[in-house]
Short mmCIF file of C-alpha atoms (C1' of nucleotides) in Angstrom, two decimals:
data_model
loop_
_atom_site.label_atom_id
_atom_site.label_comp_id
_atom_site.label_asym_id
_atom_site.label_seq_id
_atom_site.Cartn_x
_atom_site.Cartn_y
_atom_site.Cartn_z
CA MET A 239 3.12 12.35 33.48
CA LYS A 240 0.35 14.85 33.20
CA ILE A 241 -2.83 13.52 31.72
CA LYS A 242 -3.68 15.25 28.49
CA PRO A 243 -7.35 15.96 28.11
CA THR A 244 -8.77 14.62 24.88
CA SER A 245 -12.07 15.70 23.42
CA ASP A 246 -14.80 13.19 22.75
CA SER A 247 -14.63 13.94 19.06
CA ALA A 248 -10.95 13.20 19.00
CA LYS A 249 -11.42 9.94 20.83
CA SER A 250 -14.12 8.83 18.42
CA MET A 251 -12.02 9.96 15.52
CA THR A 252 -9.09 7.89 16.65
CA GLY A 253 -11.33 4.85 16.68
CA LEU A 254 -12.69 5.71 13.28
CA ILE A 255 -9.22 6.04 11.84
CA LEU A 256 -8.21 2.62 13.06
CA GLU A 257 -11.37 1.14 11.58
CA VAL A 258 -10.73 2.83 8.27
CA PHE A 259 -7.28 1.28 8.11
CA ARG A 260 -8.75 -2.06 8.94
CA LEU A 261 -11.52 -1.86 6.37
CA ASN A 262 -9.11 -0.62 3.74
CA GLY A 263 -6.96 -3.68 4.23
CA ALA A 264 -9.94 -5.98 4.22
CA LEU A 265 -11.24 -4.41 1.02
CA LEU A 266 -7.98 -4.78 -0.82
CA GLU A 267 -7.72 -8.36 0.22
CA ALA A 268 -11.32 -9.05 -0.74
CA GLY A 269 -10.81 -7.32 -4.06
CA ASP A 270 -7.80 -9.42 -4.84
CA SER A 271 -9.47 -12.70 -4.09
CA LEU A 272 -12.56 -11.57 -5.91
CA VAL A 273 -10.72 -11.28 -9.21
CA SER A 274 -7.64 -13.42 -8.79
CA ASP A 275 -9.02 -16.33 -10.74
CA ILE A 276 -9.91 -13.96 -13.58
CA GLY A 277 -6.22 -13.25 -13.81
CA LEU A 278 -6.54 -9.81 -12.28
CA THR A 279 -5.38 -8.03 -9.14
CA SER A 280 -6.99 -5.06 -7.44
CA ALA A 281 -4.52 -2.72 -9.08
CA ARG A 282 -4.91 -4.10 -12.59
CA TRP A 283 -8.64 -4.19 -12.20
CA GLN A 284 -8.67 -0.59 -11.15
CA VAL A 285 -6.53 0.49 -14.06
CA LEU A 286 -8.59 -1.57 -16.47
CA GLY A 287 -11.63 0.23 -15.15
CA GLY A 288 -9.91 3.57 -15.49
CA ILE A 289 -9.16 2.86 -19.11
CA ALA A 290 -12.68 1.70 -19.86
CA TYR A 291 -14.07 4.70 -18.04
CA SER A 292 -13.98 7.03 -20.99
CA ASP A 293 -15.46 6.36 -24.39
CA GLU A 294 -12.47 7.70 -26.23
CA PRO A 295 -9.13 5.94 -25.87
CA ARG A 296 -6.70 8.15 -23.98
CA PRO A 297 -2.98 8.23 -23.25
CA VAL A 298 -1.74 6.70 -20.04
CA ALA A 299 -1.05 10.05 -18.42
CA TRP A 300 -4.66 11.11 -18.82
CA VAL A 301 -5.96 7.89 -17.36
CA ALA A 302 -3.68 8.32 -14.38
CA GLN A 303 -4.86 11.85 -13.87
CA ASP A 304 -8.46 10.74 -13.80
CA MET A 305 -7.76 7.92 -11.40
CA GLY A 306 -5.85 10.02 -8.95
CA LEU A 307 -2.77 7.84 -9.25
CA SER A 308 0.68 8.85 -10.33
CA ARG A 309 1.47 8.68 -13.99
CA GLN A 310 4.22 6.16 -13.53
CA ALA A 311 2.24 3.83 -11.34
CA VAL A 312 -0.40 3.53 -14.02
CA GLN A 313 2.26 3.31 -16.70
CA ARG A 314 3.79 0.26 -15.14
CA ILE A 315 0.45 -1.47 -14.70
CA VAL A 316 -0.50 -0.68 -18.27
CA ASN A 317 2.76 -2.19 -19.45
CA ASP A 318 1.89 -5.33 -17.53
CA LEU A 319 -1.64 -5.39 -18.88
CA LYS A 320 -0.26 -5.04 -22.37
CA LYS A 321 2.02 -8.00 -21.84
CA ALA A 322 -0.99 -9.91 -20.60
CA GLY A 323 -2.90 -8.96 -23.72
CA LEU A 324 -5.69 -7.18 -21.89
CA VAL A 325 -4.80 -3.81 -23.31
CA GLU A 326 -3.36 -2.53 -26.57
CA LEU A 327 -1.87 0.69 -27.83
CA GLN A 328 -3.15 2.69 -30.72
CA PRO A 329 -1.25 5.41 -32.55
CA ASN A 330 -2.25 8.84 -31.38
CA PRO A 331 -2.74 11.31 -34.25
CA ARG A 332 -2.20 14.15 -31.80
CA HIS A 333 0.98 12.91 -30.20
CA ALA A 334 3.62 10.51 -31.42
CA ARG A 335 4.74 9.28 -28.01
CA ALA A 336 1.49 9.35 -26.08
CA LYS A 337 -0.19 6.35 -27.64
CA LEU A 338 -3.81 5.66 -26.85
CA VAL A 339 -4.63 2.80 -24.54
CA LEU A 340 -7.66 0.65 -25.11
CA LEU A 341 -8.97 -2.66 -23.89
CA THR A 342 -8.64 -5.69 -26.06
CA LYS A 343 -11.61 -7.99 -26.47
CA GLU A 344 -10.11 -10.12 -23.78
CA GLY A 345 -9.63 -7.12 -21.54
CA GLN A 346 -13.26 -6.18 -21.95
CA ARG A 347 -14.32 -9.70 -21.18
CA ARG A 348 -12.26 -9.85 -18.00
CA LEU A 349 -13.41 -6.46 -16.82
CA ALA A 350 -17.04 -7.38 -17.43
CA GLN A 351 -16.55 -10.56 -15.46
CA ALA A 352 -14.99 -8.64 -12.61
CA SER A 353 -17.73 -6.01 -12.59
CA GLU A 354 -20.47 -8.55 -12.51
CA ARG A 355 -18.87 -10.36 -9.67
CA GLN A 356 -18.25 -7.14 -7.83
CA ALA A 357 -21.89 -6.14 -8.05
CA LYS A 358 -22.96 -9.33 -6.33
CA TRP A 359 -20.21 -8.92 -3.80
CA VAL A 360 -21.23 -5.41 -2.80
CA GLU A 361 -24.82 -6.50 -2.63
CA GLU A 362 -23.85 -9.16 -0.16
CA LEU A 363 -21.62 -6.83 1.81
CA ALA A 364 -24.35 -4.23 2.18
CA LYS A 365 -27.11 -6.65 2.92
CA ASP A 366 -29.14 -5.82 6.01
CA LEU A 367 -27.34 -2.56 6.55
CA ASP A 368 -29.36 0.62 6.55
CA PRO A 369 -28.63 2.72 3.47
CA GLU A 370 -29.04 5.82 5.63
CA ASP A 371 -26.43 4.67 8.07
CA ILE A 372 -24.05 3.82 5.30
CA ALA A 373 -24.56 7.17 3.65
CA ASN A 374 -24.00 8.96 6.94
CA ALA A 375 -20.80 7.06 7.49
CA ALA A 376 -19.66 8.07 4.04
CA SER A 377 -20.43 11.70 4.85
CA VAL A 378 -18.31 11.70 7.96
CA ILE A 379 -15.48 10.08 6.12
CA THR A 380 -15.74 12.50 3.26
CA ALA A 381 -15.63 15.36 5.70
CA ALA A 382 -12.45 14.02 7.23
CA SER A 383 -10.86 13.46 3.83
CA ASN A 384 -11.74 16.92 2.69
CA ARG A 385 -10.30 18.38 5.81
CA LEU A 386 -7.07 16.53 5.17
CA LEU A 387 -6.84 17.06 1.45
CA GLY A 388 -8.57 20.37 1.21
CA GLU A 389 -5.71 22.45 2.42
CA LYS A 390 -3.20 21.30 -0.09
CA SER A 391 -3.44 21.69 -3.83
CA ILE A 392 -4.79 18.50 -5.23
CA ARG A 393 -1.79 17.76 -7.35
CA ARG A 394 -1.35 14.27 -8.65
CA GLN A 395 1.06 14.48 -11.54
CA ASP A 396 4.76 15.04 -11.55
CA PRO A 397 5.64 17.29 -8.66
CA LYS A 398 8.27 18.84 -10.86
CA THR A 399 7.02 22.14 -9.62
CA MET B 89 -27.60 -4.73 -21.99
CA LYS B 90 -30.15 -5.47 -19.35
CA ILE B 91 -30.09 -3.06 -16.46
CA LYS B 92 -29.16 -4.81 -13.26
CA PRO B 93 -31.19 -3.69 -10.31
CA THR B 94 -29.03 -2.54 -7.43
CA SER B 95 -30.25 -2.16 -3.89
CA ASP B 96 -30.00 1.14 -2.09
CA SER B 97 -27.70 -0.39 0.45
CA ALA B 98 -25.35 -1.56 -2.24
CA LYS B 99 -25.30 1.82 -3.89
CA SER B 100 -24.49 3.53 -0.62
CA MET B 101 -21.92 0.92 0.15
CA THR B 102 -20.15 1.50 -3.13
CA GLY B 103 -19.88 5.16 -2.26
CA LEU B 104 -18.65 4.34 1.19
CA ILE B 105 -15.97 2.06 -0.18
CA LEU B 106 -14.62 4.73 -2.45
CA GLU B 107 -14.56 7.18 0.42
CA VAL B 108 -12.72 4.72 2.60
CA PHE B 109 -10.04 4.33 -0.03
CA ARG B 110 -9.77 8.07 -0.32
CA LEU B 111 -9.53 8.65 3.40
CA ASN B 112 -7.04 5.85 3.80
CA GLY B 113 -4.77 7.50 1.28
CA ALA B 114 -5.21 10.88 2.86
CA LEU B 115 -4.43 9.49 6.29
CA LEU B 116 -1.24 7.81 5.17
CA GLU B 117 -0.10 10.95 3.49
CA ALA B 118 -0.98 13.06 6.52
CA GLY B 119 0.75 10.60 8.79
CA ASP B 120 3.91 10.76 6.74
CA SER B 121 4.09 14.51 6.70
CA LEU B 122 3.18 14.63 10.35
CA VAL B 123 6.30 12.75 11.39
CA SER B 124 8.69 13.16 8.49
CA ASP B 125 10.74 15.86 10.16
CA ILE B 126 11.07 13.64 13.22
CA GLY B 127 12.84 11.20 10.95
CA LEU B 128 9.90 8.80 10.87
CA THR B 129 7.47 7.45 8.32
CA SER B 130 3.99 6.10 8.91
CA ALA B 131 5.29 2.57 8.80
CA ARG B 132 8.18 3.13 11.18
CA TRP B 133 6.01 5.08 13.49
CA GLN B 134 3.48 2.30 13.56
CA VAL B 135 6.11 -0.32 14.30
CA LEU B 136 7.71 1.86 16.93
CA GLY B 137 4.30 2.09 18.54
CA GLY B 138 3.81 -1.63 18.27
CA ILE B 139 7.07 -2.22 20.07
CA ALA B 140 6.30 0.27 22.80
CA TYR B 141 2.83 -1.15 23.17
CA SER B 142 3.78 -3.87 25.60
CA ASP B 143 5.68 -3.39 28.82
CA GLU B 144 7.86 -6.39 28.28
CA PRO B 145 10.25 -6.41 25.31
CA ARG B 146 9.14 -9.02 22.80
CA PRO B 147 10.57 -10.71 19.71
CA VAL B 148 9.74 -9.26 16.33
CA ALA B 149 7.35 -12.04 15.47
CA TRP B 150 5.18 -11.28 18.46
CA VAL B 151 5.07 -7.61 17.71
CA ALA B 152 4.01 -8.37 14.17
CA GLN B 153 1.30 -10.69 15.38
CA ASP B 154 -0.11 -7.99 17.61
CA MET B 155 -0.03 -5.40 14.88
CA GLY B 156 -1.75 -7.54 12.31
CA LEU B 157 1.16 -7.25 9.92
CA SER B 158 3.24 -10.01 8.46
CA ARG B 159 6.28 -11.09 10.38
CA GLN B 160 8.66 -10.17 7.61
CA ALA B 161 7.24 -6.73 6.99
CA VAL B 162 7.85 -5.83 10.61
CA GLN B 163 11.21 -7.54 10.55
CA ARG B 164 12.43 -5.34 7.76
CA ILE B 165 11.22 -2.18 9.42
CA VAL B 166 12.79 -3.21 12.70
CA ASN B 167 16.08 -3.77 10.92
CA ASP B 168 15.83 -0.26 9.53
CA LEU B 169 14.92 1.17 12.91
CA LYS B 170 17.89 -0.59 14.40
CA LYS B 171 20.18 0.92 11.80
CA ALA B 172 18.68 4.28 12.66
CA GLY B 173 19.37 3.69 16.34
CA LEU B 174 15.75 3.94 17.41
CA VAL B 175 15.56 0.35 18.47
CA GLU B 176 17.93 -2.18 19.95
CA LEU B 177 18.02 -5.92 20.45
CA GLN B 178 18.36 -7.67 23.76
CA PRO B 179 19.30 -11.31 24.27
CA ASN B 180 16.24 -13.45 24.89
CA PRO B 181 16.75 -15.96 27.72
CA ARG B 182 13.95 -18.05 26.26
CA HIS B 183 15.14 -18.17 22.70
CA ALA B 184 18.58 -17.70 21.20
CA ARG B 185 17.44 -16.39 17.83
CA ALA B 186 14.35 -14.45 18.77
CA LYS B 187 15.99 -11.47 20.36
CA LEU B 188 13.88 -8.95 22.20
CA VAL B 189 13.24 -5.61 20.60
CA LEU B 190 13.11 -2.46 22.64
CA LEU B 191 13.19 1.24 22.03
CA THR B 192 16.36 3.15 22.64
CA LYS B 193 16.21 6.44 24.48
CA GLU B 194 16.19 8.13 21.14
CA GLY B 195 13.39 5.86 19.93
CA GLN B 196 11.31 6.75 22.94
CA ARG B 197 11.96 10.39 22.40
CA ARG B 198 10.90 10.27 18.78
CA LEU B 199 7.81 8.23 19.51
CA ALA B 200 6.77 10.62 22.25
CA GLN B 201 7.23 13.52 19.88
CA ALA B 202 5.12 11.79 17.26
CA SER B 203 2.40 10.91 19.73
CA GLU B 204 2.15 14.40 21.04
CA ARG B 205 1.91 15.81 17.60
CA GLN B 206 -0.63 13.21 16.61
CA ALA B 207 -2.89 14.07 19.51
CA LYS B 208 -3.08 17.67 18.40
CA TRP B 209 -3.59 16.60 14.85
CA VAL B 210 -6.54 14.33 15.64
CA GLU B 211 -8.03 17.03 17.79
CA GLU B 212 -7.93 19.36 14.85
CA LEU B 213 -9.26 16.75 12.47
CA ALA B 214 -12.23 15.96 14.69
CA LYS B 215 -13.03 19.52 15.59
CA ASP B 216 -16.66 20.49 15.09
CA LEU B 217 -17.67 16.96 14.19
CA ASP B 218 -20.28 15.26 16.31
CA PRO B 219 -18.75 12.44 18.36
CA GLU B 220 -21.96 10.48 17.85
CA ASP B 221 -21.75 10.73 14.10
CA ILE B 222 -18.15 9.67 14.15
CA ALA B 223 -18.90 6.73 16.38
CA ASN B 224 -21.75 5.68 14.14
CA ALA B 225 -19.53 5.85 11.11
CA ALA B 226 -17.01 3.68 12.88
CA SER B 227 -19.75 1.16 13.67
CA VAL B 228 -20.79 0.81 10.07
CA ILE B 229 -17.23 0.40 8.98
CA THR B 230 -16.54 -2.14 11.66
CA ALA B 231 -19.57 -4.09 10.55
CA ALA B 232 -18.31 -4.15 7.00
CA SER B 233 -14.82 -5.20 8.07
CA ASN B 234 -16.17 -7.96 10.23
CA ARG B 235 -18.29 -9.22 7.41
CA LEU B 236 -15.25 -9.34 5.18
CA LEU B 237 -12.78 -10.71 7.67
CA GLY B 238 -15.11 -12.73 9.81
CA GLU B 239 -15.46 -15.66 7.50
CA LYS B 240 -11.83 -16.47 7.17
CA SER B 241 -9.55 -17.54 9.95
CA ILE B 242 -7.73 -14.47 11.15
CA ARG B 243 -4.31 -15.82 10.34
CA ARG B 244 -1.49 -13.40 10.01
CA GLN B 245 1.67 -15.39 10.27
CA ASP B 246 3.32 -17.60 7.72
CA PRO B 247 0.69 -19.31 5.70
CA LYS B 248 2.93 -22.34 5.60
CA THR B 249 -0.15 -24.37 6.17
"C1'" DA C 9 9.50 30.55 -37.53
"C1'" DT C 10 11.74 30.05 -33.19
"C1'" DC C 11 12.58 28.73 -28.79
"C1'" DA C 12 11.26 28.04 -23.82
"C1'" DA C 13 8.01 25.34 -21.26
"C1'" DA C 14 4.93 21.49 -20.67
"C1'" DT C 15 3.75 16.69 -21.61
"C1'" DT C 16 4.88 12.05 -22.01
"C1'" DG C 17 7.00 7.44 -21.79
"C1'" DA C 18 11.27 4.95 -20.42
"C1'" DC C 19 14.32 3.85 -16.82
"C1'" DA C 20 15.96 3.61 -12.30
"C1'" DG C 21 15.86 3.82 -7.25
"C1'" DC C 22 13.33 3.64 -3.01
"C1'" DA C 23 9.52 2.37 0.59
"C1'" DT C 24 6.23 -0.80 1.89
"C1'" DG C 25 3.92 -5.11 2.11
"C1'" DT C 26 3.43 -10.19 0.69
"C1'" DT C 27 4.99 -14.85 -0.01
"C1'" DG C 28 8.30 -18.70 -0.20
"C1'" DT C 29 12.49 -21.08 1.31
"C1'" DC C 30 16.11 -22.21 4.48
"C1'" DA C 31 18.61 -23.06 8.65
"C1'" DA C 32 18.74 -22.53 13.59
"C1'" DT C 33 16.30 -23.16 17.66
"C1'" DA C 34 12.39 -24.54 20.84
"C1'" DT C 35 8.68 -27.41 22.07
"C1'" DG C 36 6.14 -31.43 22.80
"C1'" DA C 37 4.69 -36.08 22.31
"C1'" DT C 38 6.37 -40.56 22.94
"C1'" DA D 74 16.30 -38.96 25.26
"C1'" DT D 75 14.56 -38.61 20.65
"C1'" DC D 76 12.43 -36.97 16.84
"C1'" DA D 77 8.60 -34.59 14.32
"C1'" DT D 78 6.69 -29.98 14.45
"C1'" DA D 79 6.50 -25.11 15.21
"C1'" DT D 80 8.76 -20.71 15.68
"C1'" DT D 81 11.94 -17.43 14.21
"C1'" DG D 82 15.15 -14.49 11.61
"C1'" DA D 83 17.72 -14.13 7.17
"C1'" DC D 84 17.39 -13.84 2.35
"C1'" DA D 85 15.23 -13.28 -1.96
"C1'" DA D 86 11.58 -12.48 -5.37
"C1'" DC D 87 7.57 -10.09 -6.42
"C1'" DA D 88 3.55 -6.45 -6.46
"C1'" DT D 89 2.36 -1.86 -5.77
"C1'" DG D 90 3.12 2.87 -5.24
"C1'" DC D 91 6.15 7.19 -5.20
"C1'" DT D 92 9.78 10.24 -6.93
"C1'" DG D 93 13.62 11.85 -9.93
"C1'" DT D 94 15.88 12.19 -14.40
"C1'" DC D 95 16.16 12.07 -19.32
"C1'" DA D 96 15.01 12.48 -24.11
"C1'" DA D 97 11.40 12.95 -27.51
"C1'" DT D 98 7.59 15.54 -28.74
"C1'" DT D 99 3.97 19.24 -28.46
"C1'" DT D 100 2.42 23.58 -27.42
"C1'" DG D 101 2.42 28.30 -27.03
"C1'" DA D 102 4.24 32.81 -26.66
"C1'" DT D 103 6.84 35.95 -29.29
#
DNA sequence: ATCAAATTGACAGCATGTTGTCAATATGAT
DNA sequence: ATCATATTGACAACATGCTGTCAATTTGAT
């Protein structure tokens, strides 16, 4: 078989990709264990955060849009969160179906707990690493993401089109 | 609320984490579209690669171990691949149940196609990026992963313990 | 005011990964 | 040789995400 020449950039990039997969997995796992005893999972935590993100209560579809997740994915999680009493629905004067989602007291409490813990966790994770290096790494990764996502329309709702 | 001081490292790290999530998603999506018309998905492609990785055919459990995925996840994919005719099972002289998995001709063909395409793809993705920068980014990410994974035993099989 | 198009939640089906349980099979200590 | 333990695949339940379809509701152009 003929040897295919591979550029240095490509070789480095292949390594980077593998490391990104690895870190992604590690982060999800860490996130889960970080909040599991608060009765949360990474996904629920994320959605809870997405809901709390805006001052005004919004419909599920809007939250999803902002979070870059599909409408239905968020919908399901919200349903779960509602069952768990961390979230409640408010009538929407503008739209009969699209009720407004907001955190319950309990939801706020849990999210605050998670956030606090997360802050300490990141602090620990970043300890002794050079902020410059970290920022540079983020730049490279952003560049790669943009290259991948840039070409296609950044659609995230129903692909009904 | 009292403002919590946050170190520069932690701030950078938070940004990096978000970018890693973003790139991870972009990579999966790119991977899927890269091989979809070959009749593969990212997951199947990965497993196919894991099987081809060793010279000797191995049982599913071993492949899973090597890939850092759970035994059952790989098992299910392998079952699918078998149905699709990309993989076949060979009797294992050492173990009656743990049959050996190997690629069929067709499986090899598809994998080769995917690999070739992937090489070009990475080349394009890395184009104009400094290999040094990429390598540095990978280092930072590796450091973070190690910090997260390092503490716990790197177990990946049944947690029956 | 009317009617086509967009938005939205409900429901359902699929892909992927995890975990737990079970039975068959090896392995290893005695 | 025997028996506890580990490995392994099958099966099932669950979490998470995606997509498609449908009906209710809004919106907007006319």
